[in-house]
XYZ file of C-alpha atoms in Angstrom:
744
model
C -4.181 -27.623 10.942
C -7.287 -29.769 11.290
C -6.229 -30.925 14.752
C -5.486 -27.360 15.929
C -8.838 -26.047 14.627
C -10.559 -29.079 16.165
C -9.205 -28.078 19.574
C -10.083 -24.435 18.958
C -13.684 -25.397 18.121
C -14.118 -27.487 21.265
C -12.534 -24.701 23.368
C -14.881 -22.120 21.912
C -17.830 -24.453 22.513
C -16.871 -24.952 26.162
C -15.843 -21.301 26.866
C -18.801 -19.885 24.949
C -19.425 -17.082 27.477
C -15.906 -15.754 27.200
C -15.896 -15.928 23.373
C -19.257 -14.212 23.006
C -18.313 -11.531 25.494
C -15.056 -10.913 23.586
C -16.711 -10.365 20.216
C -19.475 -8.218 21.711
C -16.784 -6.109 23.393
C -14.967 -5.685 20.082
C -18.208 -4.670 18.374
C -18.952 -2.136 21.085
C -15.448 -0.696 20.984
C -15.581 -0.342 17.203
C -19.050 1.199 17.383
C -17.962 3.820 19.892
C -14.973 4.652 17.706
C -17.224 5.022 14.653
C -19.727 7.180 16.501
C -17.113 9.655 17.683
C -15.254 9.842 14.301
C -16.001 12.497 11.627
C -18.125 11.432 8.698
C -16.103 10.112 5.792
C -16.296 11.850 2.441
C -14.827 10.755 -0.872
C -11.198 9.615 -0.594
C -8.556 11.972 -2.021
C -7.564 10.909 -5.480
C -3.964 10.580 -6.630
C -2.195 8.460 -9.214
C 1.570 8.335 -8.468
C 3.822 8.172 -11.469
C 1.390 9.489 -14.117
C 1.756 12.687 -16.141
C -1.479 14.141 -14.861
C -0.343 13.720 -11.243
C 3.063 15.269 -12.040
C 1.265 18.290 -13.549
C -0.890 18.687 -10.394
C 2.207 18.514 -8.188
C 3.927 21.140 -10.447
C 0.943 23.478 -10.147
C 0.999 23.294 -6.393
C 4.726 24.157 -6.452
C 4.608 26.971 -9.073
C 1.184 28.462 -8.268
C 1.231 28.705 -4.456
C -2.218 29.332 -2.949
C -3.952 28.106 -6.136
C -5.252 24.867 -4.425
C -5.018 22.770 -7.574
C -6.826 19.923 -5.788
C -9.404 22.208 -4.211
C -13.116 21.616 -4.721
C -14.785 23.313 -7.648
C -18.419 24.127 -8.461
C -20.092 25.391 -11.577
C -23.372 27.230 -10.897
C -25.242 27.055 -14.154
C -28.037 29.541 -14.953
C -30.670 29.151 -17.633
C -32.995 32.011 -18.579
C -36.765 31.427 -18.831
C -38.120 30.583 -22.287
C -37.984 33.536 -24.634
C -35.520 35.460 -22.432
C -31.727 35.975 -22.504
C -29.255 35.921 -19.684
C -28.208 39.425 -20.622
C -31.664 40.814 -19.819
C -31.520 43.315 -17.030
C -33.419 41.340 -14.381
C -31.606 38.066 -15.147
C -28.227 39.757 -15.139
C -28.925 41.369 -11.802
C -29.981 38.008 -10.332
C -26.729 36.449 -11.459
C -24.751 39.401 -10.059
C -26.346 38.932 -6.643
C -25.657 35.167 -6.726
C -22.003 35.802 -7.560
C -21.661 38.278 -4.678
C -23.336 35.846 -2.326
C -20.987 33.020 -3.415
C -17.898 35.209 -2.772
C -18.756 35.555 0.902
C -17.971 31.903 1.628
C -15.080 31.423 4.101
C -13.432 28.654 2.029
C -13.949 30.260 -1.377
C -10.806 31.378 -3.219
C -12.398 32.778 -6.366
C -15.740 33.181 -8.161
C -15.812 34.099 -11.884
C -18.582 36.402 -12.995
C -20.099 34.873 -16.182
C -20.385 38.234 -17.932
C -16.762 39.154 -17.225
C -15.320 35.765 -18.010
C -17.335 35.279 -21.213
C -19.121 32.308 -19.774
C -22.382 32.823 -21.675
C -23.579 30.531 -24.449
C -23.801 31.754 -28.022
C -27.601 31.840 -27.989
C -27.462 33.780 -24.675
C -29.759 31.440 -22.825
C -27.196 29.725 -20.524
C -24.358 31.104 -18.296
C -22.238 29.676 -15.533
C -20.129 30.955 -12.608
C -17.039 28.997 -11.631
C -16.408 28.709 -7.862
C -13.071 27.497 -6.524
C -12.413 26.448 -2.939
C -9.219 26.236 -0.973
C -9.937 22.707 0.298
C -10.901 19.438 -1.418
C -14.489 18.266 -1.791
C -14.169 15.777 1.059
C -12.852 18.557 3.423
C -15.461 21.144 2.464
C -17.558 22.130 5.492
C -21.325 21.779 5.632
C -21.591 25.563 6.016
C -19.850 26.074 2.581
C -22.089 23.511 0.923
C -25.177 25.114 2.425
C -24.030 28.581 1.276
C -23.595 27.249 -2.271
C -27.086 25.693 -2.258
C -28.657 28.819 -0.695
C -27.170 31.073 -3.398
C -28.505 28.713 -6.122
C -31.945 28.618 -4.478
C -32.227 32.406 -4.288
C -31.545 32.632 -8.012
C -34.204 29.975 -8.622
C -36.683 31.958 -6.554
C -35.968 34.926 -8.842
C -37.164 32.926 -11.850
C -33.984 31.306 -13.262
C -33.281 27.591 -13.709
C -30.187 26.933 -11.611
C -28.188 23.743 -11.222
C -24.808 23.060 -9.515
C -22.126 20.807 -10.985
C -18.613 19.923 -9.858
C -17.305 18.079 -6.804
C -18.313 20.648 -4.185
C -21.681 18.948 -3.572
C -20.627 15.347 -3.268
C -23.435 13.220 -1.894
C -23.005 10.058 0.164
C -24.130 7.134 -1.997
C -27.395 5.441 -1.073
C -27.711 1.672 -1.463
C -31.485 1.690 -1.387
C -33.944 -0.878 0.014
C -32.641 -3.649 -2.246
C -29.746 -4.190 0.143
C -32.250 -5.201 2.818
C -34.039 -7.374 0.267
C -30.727 -9.157 -0.368
C -30.337 -9.960 3.320
C -33.921 -11.089 3.512
C -33.393 -13.493 0.591
C -30.247 -14.805 2.356
C -32.369 -15.500 5.477
C -34.995 -17.432 3.472
C -32.299 -19.509 1.761
C -30.746 -20.376 5.136
C -34.088 -21.415 6.545
C -34.769 -23.675 3.570
C -31.251 -25.121 3.696
C -31.268 -25.909 7.461
C -34.997 -26.418 8.009
C -34.539 -24.513 11.311
C -34.940 -20.861 12.260
C -32.265 -21.115 14.923
C -29.647 -22.741 12.639
C -30.499 -20.245 9.918
C -30.121 -17.319 12.262
C -26.548 -18.162 13.362
C -24.797 -17.333 10.024
C -26.799 -14.090 9.710
C -25.998 -13.037 13.275
C -22.281 -13.720 13.056
C -22.020 -12.118 9.625
C -23.716 -8.911 10.872
C -21.401 -8.792 13.878
C -18.324 -9.286 11.680
C -19.440 -6.608 9.230
C -20.341 -4.333 12.078
C -16.849 -4.587 13.547
C -15.198 -4.181 10.123
C -17.232 -1.253 8.899
C -17.227 0.514 12.242
C -13.420 0.213 12.353
C -13.165 1.644 8.820
C -15.445 4.510 9.809
C -13.449 5.223 12.952
C -10.201 5.370 10.962
C -11.638 7.130 7.886
C -10.359 10.574 8.768
C -6.885 9.451 9.812
C -6.305 7.155 6.876
C -8.239 9.088 4.236
C -10.800 6.344 3.637
C -13.800 7.341 1.552
C -17.414 6.224 1.887
C -16.990 3.839 -1.029
C -14.369 1.892 0.964
C -16.825 1.029 3.757
C -19.580 0.142 1.258
C -17.395 -2.338 -0.574
C -16.128 -3.798 2.669
C -19.744 -4.291 3.774
C -20.623 -5.890 0.503
C -17.809 -8.482 0.559
C -17.747 -8.992 4.328
C -21.459 -9.710 4.538
C -21.346 -12.230 1.655
C -18.307 -14.237 2.853
C -19.350 -13.950 6.504
C -22.646 -15.674 5.894
C -21.043 -18.299 3.623
C -18.241 -19.246 6.041
C -20.624 -19.630 8.910
C -23.028 -21.566 6.676
C -20.354 -24.170 5.852
C -19.359 -24.743 9.495
C -22.973 -24.996 10.765
C -23.768 -27.402 7.891
C -20.817 -29.632 8.806
C -21.778 -29.454 12.484
C -25.249 -30.866 11.665
C -23.664 -33.523 9.507
C -21.452 -34.614 12.383
C -24.503 -34.717 14.722
C -26.229 -36.958 12.156
C -23.369 -39.417 12.524
C -24.124 -39.672 16.272
C -21.382 -37.478 17.769
C -21.824 -35.483 20.948
C -22.381 -31.758 20.400
C -19.001 -30.549 21.669
C -17.230 -33.187 19.601
C -19.345 -32.291 16.571
C -18.423 -28.593 16.988
C -14.750 -29.428 17.195
C -14.927 -31.640 14.100
C -16.918 -29.041 12.124
C -14.278 -26.395 12.815
C -11.445 -28.894 12.212
C -12.759 -29.922 8.736
C -14.962 -27.193 7.307
C -13.010 -24.668 9.336
C -9.844 -25.697 7.516
C -11.552 -24.978 4.201
C -12.769 -21.669 5.565
C -9.196 -20.635 6.472
C -7.801 -21.397 3.010
C -10.782 -19.911 1.223
C -10.430 -16.797 3.280
C -6.689 -16.677 2.532
C -7.340 -16.708 -1.216
C -9.825 -13.770 -0.848
C -7.367 -11.825 1.353
C -4.506 -12.436 -1.156
C -6.674 -11.229 -3.993
C -7.754 -8.069 -2.199
C -4.404 -7.159 -0.663
C -2.799 -7.818 -4.030
C -4.595 -4.742 -5.410
C -1.770 -2.737 -3.823
C 0.525 -3.749 -6.705
C -1.392 -1.299 -8.921
C 0.091 1.525 -6.820
C -3.051 3.579 -6.684
C -3.648 4.621 -3.051
C -7.476 4.647 -3.314
C -7.588 1.090 -4.725
C -5.026 -0.131 -2.174
C -7.100 1.185 0.732
C -10.294 -0.382 -0.626
C -8.565 -3.774 -1.006
C -6.892 -3.780 2.392
C -10.101 -2.581 4.194
C -12.178 -5.312 2.480
C -9.464 -7.920 3.249
C -9.598 -6.907 6.916
C -13.355 -7.512 6.996
C -12.849 -10.911 5.387
C -10.243 -11.805 8.010
C -12.720 -10.865 10.756
C -15.351 -13.068 9.074
C -12.955 -16.056 9.156
C -12.102 -15.548 12.867
C -15.740 -15.195 13.794
C -16.680 -18.387 11.862
C -13.910 -20.325 13.687
C -14.756 -19.107 17.216
C -18.134 -17.491 17.615
C -20.056 -20.064 15.540
C -19.077 -22.963 17.854
C -19.780 -20.736 20.845
C -23.286 -19.948 19.591
C -23.826 -23.625 18.776
C -23.136 -24.285 22.455
C -25.816 -21.787 23.427
C -28.307 -23.230 20.874
C -27.960 -26.789 22.232
C -30.593 -29.161 20.906
C -32.349 -26.396 18.944
C -29.848 -27.052 16.166
C -30.728 -30.508 14.930
C -28.771 -33.104 12.960
C -28.744 -32.924 9.155
C -31.808 -34.538 7.583
C -34.301 -33.439 10.256
C -36.417 -30.332 10.599
C -37.587 -28.276 13.523
C -41.079 -28.698 14.911
C -42.028 -25.297 13.567
C -41.045 -26.197 9.956
C -41.370 -29.927 9.746
C -42.608 -31.403 12.974
C -39.220 -33.000 13.703
C -39.665 -35.573 11.003
C -37.069 -36.718 8.509
C -36.624 -34.381 5.531
C -36.780 -37.215 2.989
C -37.019 -40.961 2.803
C -33.999 -42.876 3.974
C -31.790 -44.124 1.175
C -33.092 -41.724 -1.425
C -30.206 -39.904 -3.129
C -30.338 -36.121 -2.868
C -30.247 -33.791 -5.857
C -26.455 -33.280 -5.556
C -25.877 -36.987 -5.775
C -28.132 -37.386 -8.784
C -26.535 -34.448 -10.623
C -22.971 -35.609 -9.925
C -23.816 -39.148 -11.108
C -25.142 -37.647 -14.351
C -22.043 -35.577 -14.888
C -19.715 -38.538 -14.231
C -21.669 -40.527 -16.879
C -21.650 -37.654 -19.418
C -18.559 -35.558 -18.579
C -17.596 -34.476 -22.112
C -21.090 -33.251 -23.055
C -21.414 -31.292 -19.786
C -17.972 -29.771 -20.252
C -18.568 -28.681 -23.809
C -21.991 -27.183 -22.955
C -20.556 -25.203 -20.041
C -17.509 -23.884 -21.919
C -19.585 -22.897 -24.964
C -22.169 -21.115 -22.787
C -19.576 -19.080 -20.922
C -17.741 -18.383 -24.111
C -20.909 -16.897 -25.636
C -21.537 -14.760 -22.581
C -17.927 -13.462 -22.789
C -18.251 -12.249 -26.409
C -19.305 -8.651 -25.453
C -16.131 -8.308 -23.430
C -14.271 -7.952 -26.738
C -15.924 -4.510 -27.081
C -14.903 -3.380 -23.595
C -14.291 0.409 -23.343
C -12.873 1.738 -20.102
C -13.356 5.104 -18.398
C -14.373 6.723 -15.129
C -17.820 7.939 -14.255
C -18.456 11.691 -14.294
C -21.489 13.859 -13.658
C -22.918 12.677 -16.948
C -23.355 9.158 -15.549
C -25.317 10.311 -12.494
C -29.104 9.968 -12.274
C -31.081 12.735 -13.930
C -32.667 13.511 -10.526
C -29.353 15.034 -9.304
C -28.421 18.681 -9.708
C -24.952 17.620 -10.887
C -26.363 15.692 -13.832
C -28.757 18.521 -14.730
C -25.918 21.008 -14.675
C -23.865 18.690 -16.877
C -26.699 18.536 -19.424
C -27.197 22.311 -19.406
C -23.513 22.944 -20.049
C -23.529 20.411 -22.876
C -26.504 22.110 -24.481
C -25.039 25.623 -24.150
C -21.336 25.063 -24.779
C -20.904 21.632 -26.275
C -20.248 18.164 -24.695
C -16.509 18.743 -24.350
C -17.039 21.690 -22.066
C -17.757 19.378 -19.194
C -14.250 17.918 -19.374
C -11.756 20.727 -20.185
C -8.092 19.776 -20.396
C -5.510 21.716 -18.393
C -2.179 21.999 -20.214
C 0.765 23.017 -18.003
C 3.875 24.409 -19.704
C 7.049 24.224 -17.607
C 9.436 26.728 -19.239
C 11.841 27.103 -16.314
C 14.762 25.856 -18.404
C 13.758 27.820 -21.495
C 15.538 30.999 -22.653
C 12.209 32.410 -24.007
C 9.269 31.298 -21.814
C 6.766 33.615 -23.494
C 7.666 32.249 -26.945
C 7.276 28.712 -25.583
C 3.788 29.510 -24.236
C 2.761 30.941 -27.546
C 4.111 27.986 -29.514
C 2.212 25.529 -27.325
C -0.989 27.505 -27.765
C -0.625 27.566 -31.542
C 0.244 23.894 -31.773
C -2.855 22.874 -29.770
C -5.142 25.087 -31.863
C -4.147 23.131 -34.988
C -5.010 19.745 -33.475
C -8.245 17.881 -34.502
C -11.009 17.782 -31.935
C -10.248 21.165 -30.284
C -13.106 23.698 -29.826
C -11.213 26.463 -28.054
C -7.845 27.228 -26.416
C -7.554 29.883 -23.723
C -4.575 32.286 -23.630
C -1.660 31.118 -21.511
C -1.847 32.208 -17.881
C 1.673 32.470 -16.443
C 2.600 32.412 -12.798
C 4.257 35.314 -10.995
C 7.718 34.034 -11.807
C 6.782 33.794 -15.450
C 8.336 30.311 -15.894
C 5.147 28.220 -15.879
C 1.776 28.734 -17.565
C -1.654 27.109 -17.644
C -3.667 26.721 -20.875
C -7.278 25.511 -20.849
C -8.327 23.349 -23.822
C -11.970 22.502 -24.549
C -12.462 19.332 -26.618
C -15.252 18.691 -29.094
C -16.400 15.443 -27.513
C -17.563 14.514 -24.044
C -15.023 13.659 -21.275
C -15.481 9.869 -21.462
C -15.272 9.537 -25.258
C -12.448 7.864 -27.205
C -11.958 11.101 -29.246
C -11.115 13.033 -26.077
C -8.594 10.365 -25.098
C -7.026 10.628 -28.571
C -6.760 14.420 -28.140
C -4.907 14.055 -24.826
C -2.412 11.747 -26.546
C -2.079 14.187 -29.461
C -1.271 17.070 -27.170
C 1.317 14.963 -25.344
C 2.890 13.881 -28.657
C 3.083 17.470 -29.777
C 4.714 18.363 -26.483
C 7.665 16.042 -27.302
C 8.501 18.159 -30.353
C 8.001 21.445 -28.444
C 10.421 20.276 -25.786
C 13.116 19.695 -28.345
C 12.591 23.173 -29.844
C 12.157 25.311 -26.715
C 13.455 23.269 -23.717
C 9.951 23.424 -22.277
C 7.942 20.545 -20.814
C 4.270 20.181 -21.725
C 2.032 18.262 -19.314
C -1.706 17.554 -19.639
C -3.837 17.234 -16.496
C -7.324 17.975 -15.226
C -10.008 15.505 -14.196
C -10.396 14.144 -17.757
C -6.668 13.530 -18.201
C -6.488 12.043 -14.683
C -9.204 9.558 -15.611
C -7.398 8.595 -18.812
C -4.144 8.086 -16.958
C -5.989 6.113 -14.265
C -7.497 3.802 -16.848
C -4.112 3.285 -18.575
C -2.347 2.488 -15.309
C -4.991 -0.104 -14.463
C -4.663 -1.680 -17.869
C -0.914 -1.882 -17.516
C -1.185 -3.452 -14.051
C -3.831 -6.059 -14.951
C -1.510 -8.779 -16.290
C 1.149 -8.484 -13.466
C -1.649 -8.407 -10.910
C -3.334 -11.449 -12.433
C -0.057 -13.333 -12.486
C 0.689 -12.472 -8.838
C -2.746 -13.336 -7.432
C -3.322 -16.472 -9.506
C 0.236 -17.597 -8.931
C 0.065 -17.257 -5.110
C -3.375 -18.840 -4.992
C -2.186 -21.647 -7.313
C 0.608 -22.461 -4.918
C -1.792 -22.328 -1.974
C -4.179 -24.702 -3.664
C -1.371 -27.110 -4.466
C -0.720 -27.304 -0.712
C -4.458 -27.774 0.039
C -5.297 -30.375 -2.634
C -1.805 -31.897 -3.033
C -2.344 -31.905 -6.818
C -1.144 -30.015 -9.885
C -4.096 -30.367 -12.159
C -6.885 -29.499 -9.681
C -5.443 -25.968 -8.978
C -4.751 -25.491 -12.698
C -8.355 -26.435 -13.504
C -9.573 -24.064 -10.803
C -7.586 -21.129 -12.262
C -8.762 -21.775 -15.864
C -12.389 -22.097 -14.708
C -12.042 -18.746 -12.895
C -10.854 -17.088 -16.114
C -13.896 -18.409 -17.941
C -16.319 -17.119 -15.316
C -14.680 -13.698 -14.961
C -14.639 -13.131 -18.738
C -18.288 -14.151 -18.990
C -19.126 -11.745 -16.120
C -17.270 -8.924 -17.884
C -19.214 -9.694 -21.032
C -22.481 -9.369 -19.133
C -21.316 -6.037 -17.598
C -20.513 -4.687 -21.070
C -23.841 -5.868 -22.426
C -25.822 -4.101 -19.721
C -23.817 -0.967 -18.806
C -22.178 -0.271 -22.202
C -24.579 -1.620 -24.741
C -27.709 -0.989 -22.673
C -29.221 -4.508 -22.780
C -31.886 -4.808 -20.037
C -30.392 -1.675 -18.454
C -33.867 -0.376 -17.462
C -34.400 -3.396 -15.197
C -31.555 -2.409 -12.854
C -31.910 1.397 -13.139
C -29.027 2.204 -15.480
C -29.985 5.662 -16.805
C -26.855 6.377 -18.819
C -24.774 3.847 -20.753
C -21.121 4.460 -21.478
C -17.622 3.179 -20.826
C -17.142 0.574 -18.126
C -15.532 1.895 -14.934
C -11.744 1.629 -15.288
C -11.192 -0.362 -12.108
C -13.909 -2.878 -12.908
C -11.780 -5.518 -14.672
C -8.979 -5.527 -12.123
C -11.376 -5.339 -9.192
C -13.471 -8.189 -10.571
C -10.395 -10.297 -11.148
C -9.318 -9.829 -7.507
C -12.636 -10.264 -5.777
C -14.161 -12.873 -8.047
C -10.990 -14.998 -7.946
C -11.037 -15.031 -4.160
C -14.741 -15.843 -4.022
C -14.453 -18.515 -6.806
C -11.771 -20.262 -4.809
C -14.172 -20.393 -1.854
C -16.470 -22.758 -3.725
C -13.527 -24.650 -5.198
C -12.092 -25.272 -1.744
C -15.396 -26.184 -0.075
C -16.548 -28.528 -2.863
C -13.326 -30.203 -3.843
C -11.999 -30.719 -0.309
C -15.031 -33.014 0.288
C -14.006 -34.962 -2.837
C -10.380 -35.017 -1.741
C -11.482 -36.206 1.708
C -13.462 -39.096 0.118
C -10.619 -39.999 -2.198
C -8.038 -39.991 0.562
C -10.291 -42.280 2.574
C -10.284 -44.888 -0.137
C -13.121 -44.124 -2.592
C -12.572 -44.339 -6.365
C -12.255 -40.955 -8.260
C -15.734 -41.109 -9.786
C -17.346 -42.112 -6.505
C -15.403 -39.383 -4.631
C -16.934 -36.805 -6.975
C -20.403 -38.086 -6.167
C -19.637 -38.146 -2.433
C -18.358 -34.566 -2.597
C -21.604 -33.417 -4.219
C -23.699 -35.475 -1.838
C -22.375 -33.554 1.098
C -21.440 -30.213 -0.454
C -23.616 -29.390 -3.443
C -26.706 -28.259 -1.401
C -24.618 -26.106 0.881
C -22.484 -24.604 -1.909
C -25.676 -23.843 -3.920
C -27.207 -22.099 -0.881
C -23.964 -20.158 -0.316
C -23.898 -18.989 -3.939
C -27.585 -17.897 -3.867
C -26.893 -15.994 -0.630
C -23.804 -14.255 -2.078
C -25.658 -13.414 -5.292
C -28.538 -11.938 -3.235
C -26.213 -9.850 -1.071
C -24.252 -8.480 -4.104
C -27.470 -7.865 -6.089
C -28.745 -5.851 -3.165
C -26.158 -3.160 -3.959
C -27.496 -2.689 -7.519
C -29.992 -0.279 -5.910
C -27.149 2.129 -5.001
C -27.381 5.687 -6.316
C -23.644 5.592 -7.156
C -22.868 4.133 -10.577
C -19.651 2.496 -9.391
C -21.342 0.587 -6.548
C -24.281 -0.415 -8.858
C -21.845 -1.736 -11.506
C -19.682 -3.660 -8.969
C -22.818 -5.166 -7.336
C -24.117 -6.401 -10.685
C -20.720 -7.660 -11.849
C -19.990 -9.624 -8.705
C -23.504 -11.111 -8.563
C -23.420 -12.346 -12.158
C -19.813 -13.542 -11.710
C -20.743 -15.658 -8.679
C -23.700 -17.090 -10.622
C -21.488 -18.152 -13.544
C -18.701 -19.483 -11.323
C -20.777 -21.364 -8.793
C -23.440 -22.918 -11.024
C -21.609 -23.326 -14.336
C -17.921 -23.703 -13.461
C -17.925 -25.368 -10.020
C -21.161 -27.345 -10.359
C -20.705 -28.494 -13.977
C -17.230 -27.917 -15.445
C -15.323 -28.953 -12.336
C -16.894 -32.426 -11.880
C -16.784 -32.994 -15.615
C -13.044 -32.289 -15.780
C -12.326 -34.417 -12.682
C -14.349 -37.236 -14.159
C -12.322 -37.122 -17.378
C -8.990 -36.931 -15.511
C -9.816 -39.767 -13.080
C -6.848 -40.579 -10.791
C -4.601 -38.199 -12.744
C -6.497 -35.312 -11.160
C -4.806 -36.069 -7.820
C -1.326 -36.678 -9.189
C 1.582 -34.901 -7.490
C 5.306 -35.546 -8.095
C 6.862 -37.460 -5.182
C 9.598 -34.835 -4.662
C 6.973 -32.093 -4.435
C 4.836 -34.199 -2.150
C 7.783 -34.585 0.255
C 8.612 -30.826 0.060
C 5.041 -29.512 0.726
C 3.840 -29.056 4.257
C 0.930 -31.298 5.273
C -1.924 -28.915 6.222
C -4.432 -31.814 6.530
C -7.504 -29.978 5.226
C -9.344 -33.275 4.840
C -9.041 -34.069 8.573
C -6.899 -37.179 8.360
C -5.264 -36.094 11.610
C -8.670 -36.275 13.310
C -9.089 -39.899 12.242
C -5.666 -40.706 13.715
C -6.690 -38.777 16.852
C -9.788 -41.006 17.063
C -7.788 -44.138 16.720
C -5.390 -43.069 19.460
C -8.267 -42.214 21.745
C -9.820 -45.593 21.115
C -6.528 -47.323 21.688
C -6.238 -45.626 25.088
C -9.730 -46.554 26.141
C -11.794 -43.519 25.128
C -14.807 -42.147 26.855
C -17.456 -43.906 24.757
C -18.798 -47.151 26.167
C -18.902 -48.789 22.734
C -15.219 -48.150 22.207
C -14.356 -49.616 25.658
C -16.461 -52.715 24.956
C -14.766 -53.309 21.608
C -11.309 -52.983 23.228
C -12.298 -55.493 25.887
C -13.610 -57.876 23.295
C -10.312 -57.727 21.392
C -8.471 -58.433 24.658
């Protein structure tokens, strides 16, 4: 592989005009497609194989025209202080608002609060339920504006009016911190390279790669049902890995220049060596992201595949466009150890012979491996303790900022009708096989009324055929609470007995039940997913490092870092520690997909640093250095760059903490803290400590396995053989020719 990538790097360097034109053309094509495509909304939500999804499908079949997955809105009215909603003027204002809402072209029904008994006991709060024939992502702007106009007219008449539900879904805003993250990345690159030109190359290529990836996702959003969250996550991951991959190749290019190689040769060698690590690091990320499809949740699969596509683009750009741009930059990108005139006057960065910080740190770890290992493991173990209290759920309107109308509507309904009113359960009774459907409906209603945690149960509403009915159940507790989850399980357990007595099937659905089933499905899939991803990556790393213990150590170190990161997420978002610093207004259960998503993404990113750092050690060991010295050599050449890459990735992920959407905020924080733990504790401390303790055993591989594995040559041994062949044939360099003549 190293030889192939070496030739690719040289070709891209020579044919830089063609390569640059190709990528610019792809960016333009993707941009045109995105500009002409409809704006993406939230992706449709389905969970195949769950009871809640079966109930939704049954409702669509037995209640035609009901639009079970249609958008809903709750327009909540609050009377002025000292007044009641039943007062004449207030009642007339609500009546006008209801009539106005009914005129919407996509509205299927509007429930008058005074006819549907939707007025609180104290008479101060009422709500009107609005149902639409299309989902929230398909709702037109005209329908949303009509809803907002009706609410505003009631406000103008003196009432407090807020709108909840999914009809007014807003596109999440990432905030200015995303720009700050990119700015921090730029500063780190300038410090690392000591050159504005060299620092600008990774930023430029990463932005082009993300531009192509996100624009393609936007262009296909309508056809493939991709939500706005999909593109945001693809941008987050693509930007981070795009900068990092380019950073490693540019850094290796400068190191090759420092050894006296010509620029084209240096570009080829940079792509052949660091590029090999980029390919395998990118493969681990792609495996982890595409592996999310094993969960069998369409939304999660689309998010993973879209982000994996952006990562693949980042790899291709790093291998081709970076050497092309290095050709354009020429002498403006200087050898390692020197600075530009603007930043350092072209002088050496430090005194010759003085070991850098990476060398000094690695030498310390090699001398004290056990102490460093124990300190790192104990520290990460302490950070992971809160993960034992992990509670999973999905965000609802109660987790949104108090500045949103959805959150204010949620709070008003909680005050007027109780916290469980925001998450009613829909019980579907399928009595098609029953001899007495009405008796079955009555029995289900009576059974549910006797359960703990139930506030109210509505009368059964049968369909026209009379073989299926809907029953609405209001819990005592809020939608995301453990008590509500227990109630859902209690209803389902009671349904088993009812089925035996009446030949009727009882199914529980609704948004709350869907969230519970979603969380359960993710929990059930976590272990198989972890086994698949870690197993495939373990096999890949065996091929890369030609070792058993190094990949095993990499996987165990990843588990430490991801558990510590989950502990930090629980401490901030569930317990509320330091939550004010990152704008967490409402603590509660951790988003259900957070553990499995972090496992996938963090594993892929963790293997990036493993590959980049340890391949340098492997390269030194293969070329004859002792194990301890190989560790120091690996840190000498790789620690500064890996540290810079980690800081950049942390800055990019932390930039998304400013998002207005709780899911994006949580993922941004979780990934940022996970990269911090993995890069600076696991890869920079635990990895060299373990390798120092293992010595030569770290690189042990059974002979039969060594013969069976393909030789991918990540350390560039093929390039050394290529050099020797070139010298033997009388290469281009005068020094080589003179040495050959001298031997003759």
